[in-house]
């Protein structure tokens, strides 16, 4: 009898003391969501690749430059492509498109401004109540600010915004 009791406790220990497949899957999920990205970042950092940081820095610079472009008056934003220059309306609000060094790369900036004609129906004749269609010649400008960098492989980011003549 004591032999059967010892065998039963041995079976119970295996049943409760072992690791189930569900526990293994949960452990792999935790490892893959936490340690895998950290390990990949560490390997990329050790290899000297910091392109993710470059993307983040270039995007911040593009956002700052777009804010300066939006501070310009509508008529002062020139149509066409501008690059490697300063577009100045006044000294404190100058849009600087000259190259900037980010990390180990030189980032070149360009601003492409296109005229976007806008049609809208907003004018009503008081006598007849009919809506007239009006085409604005200088309705909106599409501003595309581009940053390009990279020695071995070229990387680029575009930031697009629209400015209306209000």
mmCIF file of C-alpha atoms in Angstrom:
data_model
loop_
_atom_site.group_PDB
_atom_site.id
_atom_site.type_symbol
_atom_site.label_atom_id
_atom_site.label_comp_id
_atom_site.label_asym_id
_atom_site.label_seq_id
_atom_site.Cartn_x
_atom_site.Cartn_y
_atom_site.Cartn_z
ATOM 1 C CA UNK A 1 0.000 0.000 0.000
ATOM 2 C CA UNK A 2 2.729 2.401 0.823
ATOM 3 C CA UNK A 3 4.136 1.685 -2.645
ATOM 4 C CA UNK A 4 0.895 2.816 -4.317
ATOM 5 C CA UNK A 5 0.818 6.008 -2.230
ATOM 6 C CA UNK A 6 4.400 6.860 -3.164
ATOM 7 C CA UNK A 7 3.632 6.236 -6.816
ATOM 8 C CA UNK A 8 0.519 8.441 -6.653
ATOM 9 C CA UNK A 9 2.458 11.380 -5.110
ATOM 10 C CA UNK A 10 5.151 10.921 -7.757
ATOM 11 C CA UNK A 11 2.508 11.196 -10.514
ATOM 12 C CA UNK A 12 0.938 14.241 -8.819
ATOM 13 C CA UNK A 13 4.338 15.939 -8.638
ATOM 14 C CA UNK A 14 4.906 15.369 -12.347
ATOM 15 C CA UNK A 15 1.461 16.665 -13.119
ATOM 16 C CA UNK A 16 1.863 19.834 -11.028
ATOM 17 C CA UNK A 17 5.614 20.312 -11.083
ATOM 18 C CA UNK A 18 6.169 20.286 -14.847
ATOM 19 C CA UNK A 19 6.054 23.145 -17.320
ATOM 20 C CA UNK A 20 3.054 23.183 -19.605
ATOM 21 C CA UNK A 21 3.043 24.167 -23.247
ATOM 22 C CA UNK A 22 0.959 27.220 -22.397
ATOM 23 C CA UNK A 23 3.619 28.456 -19.977
ATOM 24 C CA UNK A 24 6.300 27.963 -22.620
ATOM 25 C CA UNK A 25 4.257 29.928 -25.178
ATOM 26 C CA UNK A 26 3.687 32.762 -22.706
ATOM 27 C CA UNK A 27 7.422 32.869 -21.956
ATOM 28 C CA UNK A 28 8.259 33.023 -25.679
ATOM 29 C CA UNK A 29 5.708 35.808 -26.151
ATOM 30 C CA UNK A 30 7.258 37.849 -23.367
ATOM 31 C CA UNK A 31 10.743 37.250 -24.724
ATOM 32 C CA UNK A 32 9.769 38.169 -28.266
ATOM 33 C CA UNK A 33 7.968 41.379 -27.297
ATOM 34 C CA UNK A 34 10.523 42.626 -24.799
ATOM 35 C CA UNK A 35 13.917 41.149 -25.426
ATOM 36 C CA UNK A 36 13.914 40.704 -29.198
ATOM 37 C CA UNK A 37 13.532 44.422 -30.081
ATOM 38 C CA UNK A 38 16.048 45.335 -27.404
ATOM 39 C CA UNK A 39 18.479 42.755 -28.747
ATOM 40 C CA UNK A 40 17.980 43.933 -32.329
ATOM 41 C CA UNK A 41 18.598 47.533 -31.275
ATOM 42 C CA UNK A 42 21.747 46.488 -29.416
ATOM 43 C CA UNK A 43 23.060 44.529 -32.417
ATOM 44 C CA UNK A 44 22.325 47.421 -34.795
ATOM 45 C CA UNK A 45 23.999 49.835 -32.397
ATOM 46 C CA UNK A 46 27.079 47.644 -32.119
ATOM 47 C CA UNK A 47 27.249 47.388 -35.913
ATOM 48 C CA UNK A 48 27.278 51.175 -36.073
ATOM 49 C CA UNK A 49 23.883 51.581 -37.687
ATOM 50 C CA UNK A 50 21.946 54.445 -36.221
ATOM 51 C CA UNK A 51 19.614 55.099 -39.136
ATOM 52 C CA UNK A 52 16.533 54.924 -36.909
ATOM 53 C CA UNK A 53 17.910 57.772 -34.824
ATOM 54 C CA UNK A 54 18.731 59.671 -38.001
ATOM 55 C CA UNK A 55 15.140 59.309 -39.236
ATOM 56 C CA UNK A 56 13.839 60.669 -35.936
ATOM 57 C CA UNK A 57 16.238 63.627 -35.928
ATOM 58 C CA UNK A 58 15.579 64.490 -39.581
ATOM 59 C CA UNK A 59 11.812 64.356 -38.992
ATOM 60 C CA UNK A 60 12.158 66.770 -36.055
ATOM 61 C CA UNK A 61 14.222 69.158 -38.196
ATOM 62 C CA UNK A 62 11.667 68.938 -41.033
ATOM 63 C CA UNK A 63 8.839 69.763 -38.614
ATOM 64 C CA UNK A 64 10.732 72.802 -37.311
ATOM 65 C CA UNK A 65 11.441 74.018 -40.840
ATOM 66 C CA UNK A 66 7.789 73.526 -41.846
ATOM 67 C CA UNK A 67 6.691 75.647 -38.871
ATOM 68 C CA UNK A 68 9.028 78.403 -40.060
ATOM 69 C CA UNK A 69 7.621 78.076 -43.603
ATOM 70 C CA UNK A 70 4.082 78.420 -42.255
ATOM 71 C CA UNK A 71 5.086 81.571 -40.372
ATOM 72 C CA UNK A 72 5.949 83.193 -43.735
ATOM 73 C CA UNK A 73 3.305 85.287 -45.431
ATOM 74 C CA UNK A 74 1.504 83.592 -48.314
ATOM 75 C CA UNK A 75 2.948 85.915 -50.974
ATOM 76 C CA UNK A 76 6.551 85.471 -49.762
ATOM 77 C CA UNK A 77 6.661 81.710 -50.330
ATOM 78 C CA UNK A 78 8.182 81.336 -53.818
ATOM 79 C CA UNK A 79 6.779 78.839 -56.311
ATOM 80 C CA UNK A 80 9.075 76.119 -57.617
ATOM 81 C CA UNK A 81 11.973 74.261 -56.028
ATOM 82 C CA UNK A 82 14.282 75.961 -53.530
ATOM 83 C CA UNK A 83 17.298 74.174 -52.095
ATOM 84 C CA UNK A 84 20.603 74.981 -50.363
ATOM 85 C CA UNK A 85 19.544 78.558 -49.616
ATOM 86 C CA UNK A 86 17.865 80.813 -47.075
ATOM 87 C CA UNK A 87 14.377 82.063 -47.799
ATOM 88 C CA UNK A 88 14.053 85.156 -45.671
ATOM 89 C CA UNK A 89 11.045 87.313 -45.104
ATOM 90 C CA UNK A 90 12.766 88.925 -42.138
ATOM 91 C CA UNK A 91 15.830 87.954 -40.141
ATOM 92 C CA UNK A 92 14.076 86.051 -37.346
ATOM 93 C CA UNK A 93 11.695 84.078 -39.617
ATOM 94 C CA UNK A 94 14.223 82.971 -42.236
ATOM 95 C CA UNK A 95 13.675 79.474 -43.624
ATOM 96 C CA UNK A 96 17.122 77.896 -43.760
ATOM 97 C CA UNK A 97 17.396 75.136 -46.385
ATOM 98 C CA UNK A 98 21.165 74.781 -46.175
ATOM 99 C CA UNK A 99 22.600 71.307 -45.421
ATOM 100 C CA UNK A 100 22.802 70.160 -41.796
ATOM 101 C CA UNK A 101 24.972 67.419 -40.311
ATOM 102 C CA UNK A 102 22.972 64.717 -38.497
ATOM 103 C CA UNK A 103 25.029 61.915 -37.007
ATOM 104 C CA UNK A 104 27.624 61.036 -39.620
ATOM 105 C CA UNK A 105 25.529 62.168 -42.595
ATOM 106 C CA UNK A 106 24.911 65.471 -44.291
ATOM 107 C CA UNK A 107 21.182 66.161 -44.743
ATOM 108 C CA UNK A 108 20.208 68.287 -47.747
ATOM 109 C CA UNK A 109 16.862 70.080 -47.709
ATOM 110 C CA UNK A 110 14.639 71.246 -50.524
ATOM 111 C CA UNK A 111 11.265 72.969 -50.618
ATOM 112 C CA UNK A 112 8.953 72.383 -53.564
ATOM 113 C CA UNK A 113 6.002 74.779 -53.716
ATOM 114 C CA UNK A 114 3.137 74.152 -56.135
ATOM 115 C CA UNK A 115 0.079 76.286 -56.719
ATOM 116 C CA UNK A 116 -3.133 74.352 -56.131
ATOM 117 C CA UNK A 117 -6.179 76.052 -57.662
ATOM 118 C CA UNK A 118 -9.234 75.749 -55.474
ATOM 119 C CA UNK A 119 -12.820 75.899 -56.677
ATOM 120 C CA UNK A 120 -15.608 76.522 -54.258
ATOM 121 C CA UNK A 121 -19.228 77.624 -54.274
ATOM 122 C CA UNK A 122 -19.615 80.293 -51.677
ATOM 123 C CA UNK A 123 -20.910 83.471 -53.294
ATOM 124 C CA UNK A 124 -24.675 83.924 -53.524
ATOM 125 C CA UNK A 125 -26.417 86.664 -55.506
ATOM 126 C CA UNK A 126 -28.847 88.375 -53.156
ATOM 127 C CA UNK A 127 -31.460 89.061 -55.844
ATOM 128 C CA UNK A 128 -31.699 85.608 -57.434
ATOM 129 C CA UNK A 129 -30.323 83.393 -54.651
ATOM 130 C CA UNK A 130 -28.153 81.488 -57.155
ATOM 131 C CA UNK A 131 -24.718 80.244 -56.198
ATOM 132 C CA UNK A 132 -21.862 81.403 -58.406
ATOM 133 C CA UNK A 133 -18.776 79.253 -58.945
ATOM 134 C CA UNK A 134 -15.538 81.075 -58.358
ATOM 135 C CA UNK A 135 -12.041 79.919 -59.229
ATOM 136 C CA UNK A 136 -9.299 81.289 -57.029
ATOM 137 C CA UNK A 137 -6.027 81.804 -58.856
ATOM 138 C CA UNK A 138 -3.910 81.807 -55.733
ATOM 139 C CA UNK A 139 -6.034 79.568 -53.532
ATOM 140 C CA UNK A 140 -3.569 77.222 -51.857
ATOM 141 C CA UNK A 141 0.075 76.348 -52.033
ATOM 142 C CA UNK A 142 1.282 72.793 -51.561
ATOM 143 C CA UNK A 143 4.562 72.803 -49.638
ATOM 144 C CA UNK A 144 6.705 69.664 -49.887
ATOM 145 C CA UNK A 145 9.735 69.810 -47.634
ATOM 146 C CA UNK A 146 12.251 67.041 -48.341
ATOM 147 C CA UNK A 147 15.313 65.898 -46.444
ATOM 148 C CA UNK A 148 17.819 63.595 -48.209
ATOM 149 C CA UNK A 149 20.843 61.956 -46.577
ATOM 150 C CA UNK A 150 23.054 58.887 -46.655
ATOM 151 C CA UNK A 151 26.412 57.893 -48.066
ATOM 152 C CA UNK A 152 25.992 54.239 -49.006
ATOM 153 C CA UNK A 153 22.237 54.185 -49.430
ATOM 154 C CA UNK A 154 20.087 57.264 -49.914
ATOM 155 C CA UNK A 155 17.349 57.961 -47.391
ATOM 156 C CA UNK A 156 14.687 60.622 -47.697
ATOM 157 C CA UNK A 157 11.716 61.982 -45.803
ATOM 158 C CA UNK A 158 8.994 64.227 -47.200
ATOM 159 C CA UNK A 159 6.711 66.459 -45.181
ATOM 160 C CA UNK A 160 3.724 67.832 -47.099
ATOM 161 C CA UNK A 161 1.430 70.655 -45.995
ATOM 162 C CA UNK A 162 -0.992 73.099 -47.588
ATOM 163 C CA UNK A 163 -1.103 76.846 -46.941
ATOM 164 C CA UNK A 164 -4.124 78.912 -47.898
ATOM 165 C CA UNK A 165 -4.244 82.634 -48.575
ATOM 166 C CA UNK A 166 -6.562 83.604 -45.757
#
